[in-house]
Amino acid sequence: MRTLLVFLGLWMAAGRLVFAGDAGTGGIVVIDLVGVPSNIVKQVVSIVPGNLFCPVRVVQFPQTFDGDMIKAVDTLEGLLSRQDVAIIALANVPGELAFRDIVASKRHVAILNIAPLKPGKETPPEQADAVWATRVEKQITAFVSYAAGMSPCPFPLCARYMCATLAELDAKGRNACPPCQMAIEKLMHKKGTYLAPRGGMPLVFPEDK
């Protein structure tokens, strides 16, 4: 129990760190594929870099999305630069069977439909937008890490945990657990896009010594 409390304490402390800096042109690419509210995109750009230790940039999808998922993955892959870790396209397409999420880890591409994450009537209207944005933020952290080649985390409170229900999504944290944070930092350093934490201790990599 004591070990778990220490583990959670480190995780919560890490979640308060603010990241800044410029790691060049590489990082994580976010695309509004179709119908994503501007406030969702803004939250992704402002918060997710701190969860993933690298810059996030928004790029316009070069064509009108016609619903062809295979073609969309091909187009998205073509937008990646050598320094990019992964690209994630957001779509807002209601209907359970109308649109499916995709993670193509070998191609470093993910597509997330945010429509099923929108709260229902059980959520007070004044809280709905915040709950929706937080759910999207958590899933982006998970999906980008999967697209970058990382396996899902088995810890249910880690942002990288693969959720099966909205209840699990709401219960998990907004940040990765300490072991996953370290793995993400190492990945971003390897890609040359690592942003060290402001006010915290960045990892010291063997090649930096």
mmCIF file of C-alpha atoms in Angstrom:
data_model
loop_
_atom_site.group_PDB
_atom_site.id
_atom_site.type_symbol
_atom_site.label_atom_id
_atom_site.label_comp_id
_atom_site.label_asym_id
_atom_site.label_seq_id
_atom_site.Cartn_x
_atom_site.Cartn_y
_atom_site.Cartn_z
ATOM 1 C CA MET A 1 0.000 0.000 0.000
ATOM 2 C CA ARG A 2 2.846 2.377 0.902
ATOM 3 C CA THR A 3 4.523 1.677 -2.449
ATOM 4 C CA LEU A 4 1.278 2.442 -4.277
ATOM 5 C CA LEU A 5 0.867 5.759 -2.420
ATOM 6 C CA VAL A 6 4.419 6.790 -3.300
ATOM 7 C CA PHE A 7 3.772 5.753 -6.908
ATOM 8 C CA LEU A 8 0.596 7.837 -7.077
ATOM 9 C CA GLY A 9 2.293 10.762 -5.336
ATOM 10 C CA LEU A 10 5.042 10.877 -7.938
ATOM 11 C CA TRP A 11 2.470 10.611 -10.694
ATOM 12 C CA MET A 12 0.378 13.503 -9.351
ATOM 13 C CA ALA A 13 3.461 15.673 -8.893
ATOM 14 C CA ALA A 14 4.560 14.977 -12.451
ATOM 15 C CA GLY A 15 1.115 15.968 -13.671
ATOM 16 C CA ARG A 16 1.603 19.525 -12.344
ATOM 17 C CA LEU A 17 4.690 20.186 -14.437
ATOM 18 C CA VAL A 18 4.438 22.696 -17.237
ATOM 19 C CA PHE A 19 6.370 22.100 -20.404
ATOM 20 C CA ALA A 20 7.814 24.700 -22.722
ATOM 21 C CA GLY A 21 10.460 25.027 -25.370
ATOM 22 C CA ASP A 22 10.983 24.366 -29.018
ATOM 23 C CA ALA A 23 12.204 21.003 -30.196
ATOM 24 C CA GLY A 24 12.221 21.975 -33.853
ATOM 25 C CA THR A 25 9.695 21.014 -36.480
ATOM 26 C CA GLY A 26 9.088 17.454 -35.294
ATOM 27 C CA GLY A 27 6.764 16.155 -32.628
ATOM 28 C CA ILE A 28 3.135 15.138 -32.701
ATOM 29 C CA VAL A 29 0.885 16.192 -35.553
ATOM 30 C CA VAL A 30 -2.809 16.815 -34.860
ATOM 31 C CA ILE A 31 -5.338 17.087 -37.671
ATOM 32 C CA ASP A 32 -8.993 18.071 -37.632
ATOM 33 C CA LEU A 33 -10.295 15.468 -40.046
ATOM 34 C CA VAL A 34 -13.929 16.500 -39.877
ATOM 35 C CA GLY A 35 -16.208 18.469 -37.557
ATOM 36 C CA VAL A 36 -14.000 18.928 -34.469
ATOM 37 C CA PRO A 37 -14.934 21.959 -32.286
ATOM 38 C CA SER A 38 -12.215 24.612 -32.050
ATOM 39 C CA ASN A 39 -12.171 24.480 -28.230
ATOM 40 C CA ILE A 40 -11.220 20.782 -28.382
ATOM 41 C CA VAL A 41 -8.324 21.514 -30.728
ATOM 42 C CA LYS A 42 -7.138 24.374 -28.498
ATOM 43 C CA GLN A 43 -7.147 22.147 -25.411
ATOM 44 C CA VAL A 44 -5.161 19.489 -27.219
ATOM 45 C CA VAL A 45 -2.507 21.995 -28.279
ATOM 46 C CA SER A 46 -2.247 23.603 -24.834
ATOM 47 C CA ILE A 47 -2.265 20.538 -22.573
ATOM 48 C CA VAL A 48 -1.164 17.417 -24.418
ATOM 49 C CA PRO A 49 2.474 18.533 -24.955
ATOM 50 C CA GLY A 50 2.980 18.303 -21.193
ATOM 51 C CA ASN A 51 1.672 14.743 -21.181
ATOM 52 C CA LEU A 52 3.841 13.607 -24.077
ATOM 53 C CA PHE A 53 7.051 15.604 -23.568
ATOM 54 C CA CYS A 54 7.169 17.059 -27.065
ATOM 55 C CA PRO A 55 5.666 19.790 -29.276
ATOM 56 C CA VAL A 56 2.251 19.465 -30.849
ATOM 57 C CA ARG A 57 1.365 21.180 -34.077
ATOM 58 C CA VAL A 58 -1.924 21.374 -35.947
ATOM 59 C CA VAL A 59 -1.891 20.662 -39.676
ATOM 60 C CA GLN A 60 -4.750 20.991 -42.126
ATOM 61 C CA PHE A 61 -5.956 17.834 -43.858
ATOM 62 C CA PRO A 62 -5.066 18.447 -47.517
ATOM 63 C CA GLN A 63 -8.391 17.273 -48.908
ATOM 64 C CA THR A 64 -12.055 16.832 -48.001
ATOM 65 C CA PHE A 65 -12.517 13.657 -45.978
ATOM 66 C CA ASP A 66 -14.810 11.344 -47.957
ATOM 67 C CA GLY A 67 -15.166 8.591 -45.369
ATOM 68 C CA ASP A 68 -12.541 6.322 -46.935
ATOM 69 C CA MET A 69 -10.479 5.313 -43.898
ATOM 70 C CA ILE A 70 -7.789 3.434 -45.830
ATOM 71 C CA LYS A 71 -7.151 6.391 -48.097
ATOM 72 C CA ALA A 72 -7.139 8.714 -45.073
ATOM 73 C CA VAL A 73 -4.421 6.644 -43.368
ATOM 74 C CA ASP A 74 -2.326 6.774 -46.554
ATOM 75 C CA THR A 75 -2.717 10.563 -46.730
ATOM 76 C CA LEU A 76 -1.930 11.047 -43.043
ATOM 77 C CA GLU A 77 1.230 8.940 -43.253
ATOM 78 C CA GLY A 78 2.415 11.127 -46.113
ATOM 79 C CA LEU A 79 2.203 14.213 -43.883
ATOM 80 C CA LEU A 80 4.737 12.891 -41.360
ATOM 81 C CA SER A 81 8.235 14.349 -41.308
ATOM 82 C CA ARG A 82 11.292 12.357 -40.259
ATOM 83 C CA GLN A 83 11.283 13.960 -36.816
ATOM 84 C CA ASP A 84 7.607 13.373 -36.158
ATOM 85 C CA VAL A 85 6.690 10.771 -33.587
ATOM 86 C CA ALA A 86 3.116 10.187 -34.721
ATOM 87 C CA ILE A 87 0.124 11.812 -36.350
ATOM 88 C CA ILE A 88 -3.395 11.714 -34.943
ATOM 89 C CA ALA A 89 -6.483 12.806 -36.826
ATOM 90 C CA LEU A 90 -9.590 13.797 -34.895
ATOM 91 C CA ALA A 91 -13.067 13.306 -36.322
ATOM 92 C CA ASN A 92 -16.493 14.131 -34.944
ATOM 93 C CA VAL A 93 -18.753 11.585 -36.636
ATOM 94 C CA PRO A 94 -21.833 10.508 -34.617
ATOM 95 C CA GLY A 95 -23.244 7.013 -34.966
ATOM 96 C CA GLU A 96 -21.834 3.869 -33.397
ATOM 97 C CA LEU A 97 -21.213 2.030 -36.661
ATOM 98 C CA ALA A 98 -20.565 5.036 -38.873
ATOM 99 C CA PHE A 99 -16.921 5.512 -37.964
ATOM 100 C CA ARG A 100 -14.297 3.445 -36.190
ATOM 101 C CA ASP A 101 -11.072 4.434 -34.458
ATOM 102 C CA ILE A 102 -7.838 3.299 -36.080
ATOM 103 C CA VAL A 103 -4.302 2.864 -34.753
ATOM 104 C CA ALA A 104 -1.707 1.900 -37.352
ATOM 105 C CA SER A 105 1.398 1.689 -35.169
ATOM 106 C CA LYS A 106 3.746 0.569 -37.956
ATOM 107 C CA ARG A 107 2.733 3.651 -39.916
ATOM 108 C CA HIS A 108 2.624 5.940 -36.837
ATOM 109 C CA VAL A 109 -0.932 7.005 -37.626
ATOM 110 C CA ALA A 110 -4.037 7.126 -35.428
ATOM 111 C CA ILE A 111 -7.591 8.289 -36.094
ATOM 112 C CA LEU A 112 -9.835 9.066 -33.126
ATOM 113 C CA ASN A 113 -13.566 9.657 -33.395
ATOM 114 C CA ILE A 114 -14.430 12.012 -30.548
ATOM 115 C CA ALA A 115 -18.225 11.816 -31.049
ATOM 116 C CA PRO A 116 -18.745 8.718 -28.841
ATOM 117 C CA LEU A 117 -16.826 10.504 -26.057
ATOM 118 C CA LYS A 118 -19.392 13.291 -25.805
ATOM 119 C CA PRO A 119 -21.277 13.182 -22.477
ATOM 120 C CA GLY A 120 -24.952 12.320 -22.383
ATOM 121 C CA LYS A 121 -27.817 13.725 -20.343
ATOM 122 C CA GLU A 122 -26.302 12.316 -17.151
ATOM 123 C CA THR A 123 -23.728 15.122 -17.239
ATOM 124 C CA PRO A 124 -24.862 18.657 -16.228
ATOM 125 C CA PRO A 125 -24.891 20.903 -19.335
ATOM 126 C CA GLU A 126 -22.459 23.360 -17.778
ATOM 127 C CA GLN A 127 -19.915 20.545 -17.325
ATOM 128 C CA ALA A 128 -20.411 18.757 -20.643
ATOM 129 C CA ASP A 129 -17.784 20.614 -22.699
ATOM 130 C CA ALA A 130 -15.104 20.215 -20.019
ATOM 131 C CA VAL A 131 -15.827 16.493 -19.599
ATOM 132 C CA TRP A 132 -15.734 15.981 -23.364
ATOM 133 C CA ALA A 133 -12.438 17.834 -23.762
ATOM 134 C CA THR A 134 -10.842 15.893 -20.889
ATOM 135 C CA ARG A 135 -11.928 12.566 -22.367
ATOM 136 C CA VAL A 136 -10.452 13.546 -25.724
ATOM 137 C CA GLU A 137 -7.219 14.638 -24.061
ATOM 138 C CA LYS A 138 -6.845 11.281 -22.293
ATOM 139 C CA GLN A 139 -7.525 9.291 -25.437
ATOM 140 C CA ILE A 140 -5.087 11.332 -27.476
ATOM 141 C CA THR A 141 -2.342 10.643 -24.949
ATOM 142 C CA ALA A 142 -3.112 6.930 -25.240
ATOM 143 C CA PHE A 143 -3.611 6.796 -29.011
ATOM 144 C CA VAL A 144 -0.476 8.787 -29.818
ATOM 145 C CA SER A 145 1.622 6.505 -27.632
ATOM 146 C CA TYR A 146 0.148 3.458 -29.373
ATOM 147 C CA ALA A 147 0.768 5.010 -32.797
ATOM 148 C CA ALA A 148 4.349 5.677 -31.727
ATOM 149 C CA GLY A 149 4.797 1.946 -31.131
ATOM 150 C CA MET A 150 4.225 1.683 -27.370
ATOM 151 C CA SER A 151 1.999 -1.049 -25.940
ATOM 152 C CA PRO A 152 -0.963 -0.066 -23.708
ATOM 153 C CA CYS A 153 -0.246 0.303 -19.999
ATOM 154 C CA PRO A 154 -1.938 -2.275 -17.725
ATOM 155 C CA PHE A 155 -2.381 0.253 -14.872
ATOM 156 C CA PRO A 156 -6.068 1.411 -14.966
ATOM 157 C CA LEU A 157 -5.280 4.921 -13.706
ATOM 158 C CA CYS A 158 -2.605 5.636 -16.310
ATOM 159 C CA ALA A 159 -3.614 7.817 -19.242
ATOM 160 C CA ARG A 160 -2.127 5.155 -21.533
ATOM 161 C CA TYR A 161 -4.505 2.457 -20.266
ATOM 162 C CA MET A 162 -6.734 1.073 -23.039
ATOM 163 C CA CYS A 163 -10.299 1.721 -21.874
ATOM 164 C CA ALA A 164 -13.261 -0.434 -22.804
ATOM 165 C CA THR A 165 -15.950 1.851 -21.342
ATOM 166 C CA LEU A 166 -16.547 5.550 -20.680
ATOM 167 C CA ALA A 167 -16.531 4.759 -16.959
ATOM 168 C CA GLU A 168 -12.971 3.449 -17.260
ATOM 169 C CA LEU A 169 -12.026 6.497 -19.325
ATOM 170 C CA ASP A 170 -13.422 8.890 -16.712
ATOM 171 C CA ALA A 171 -11.684 6.988 -13.914
ATOM 172 C CA LYS A 172 -8.191 6.984 -15.408
ATOM 173 C CA GLY A 173 -5.821 9.907 -14.976
ATOM 174 C CA ARG A 174 -4.946 12.663 -17.407
ATOM 175 C CA ASN A 175 -1.226 11.869 -17.154
ATOM 176 C CA ALA A 176 0.821 8.760 -17.782
ATOM 177 C CA CYS A 177 2.098 6.810 -14.776
ATOM 178 C CA PRO A 178 5.792 7.322 -13.814
ATOM 179 C CA PRO A 179 7.157 4.278 -15.715
ATOM 180 C CA CYS A 180 5.221 5.325 -18.823
ATOM 181 C CA GLN A 181 6.343 8.930 -18.440
ATOM 182 C CA MET A 182 9.947 7.763 -18.404
ATOM 183 C CA ALA A 183 9.363 5.586 -21.470
ATOM 184 C CA ILE A 184 7.726 8.502 -23.304
ATOM 185 C CA GLU A 185 10.594 10.833 -22.380
ATOM 186 C CA LYS A 186 13.131 8.329 -23.713
ATOM 187 C CA LEU A 187 11.152 7.951 -26.933
ATOM 188 C CA MET A 188 10.936 11.712 -27.476
ATOM 189 C CA HIS A 189 14.649 12.111 -26.736
ATOM 190 C CA LYS A 190 15.464 9.413 -29.280
ATOM 191 C CA LYS A 191 13.339 11.236 -31.870
ATOM 192 C CA GLY A 192 15.011 14.564 -31.082
ATOM 193 C CA THR A 193 11.751 16.211 -29.995
ATOM 194 C CA TYR A 194 12.082 15.970 -26.211
ATOM 195 C CA LEU A 195 10.869 18.928 -24.145
ATOM 196 C CA ALA A 196 12.300 18.924 -20.627
ATOM 197 C CA PRO A 197 9.937 19.943 -17.810
ATOM 198 C CA ARG A 198 10.018 23.491 -16.515
ATOM 199 C CA GLY A 199 10.354 23.484 -12.737
ATOM 200 C CA GLY A 200 11.106 19.775 -12.650
ATOM 201 C CA MET A 201 14.037 17.459 -13.220
ATOM 202 C CA PRO A 202 14.425 16.289 -16.828
ATOM 203 C CA LEU A 203 15.736 12.807 -17.459
ATOM 204 C CA VAL A 204 19.502 12.504 -17.920
ATOM 205 C CA PHE A 205 20.164 10.138 -20.775
ATOM 206 C CA PRO A 206 23.413 8.119 -20.907
ATOM 207 C CA GLU A 207 24.497 9.745 -24.174
ATOM 208 C CA ASP A 208 24.117 13.183 -22.583
ATOM 209 C CA LYS A 209 26.711 12.512 -19.898
#
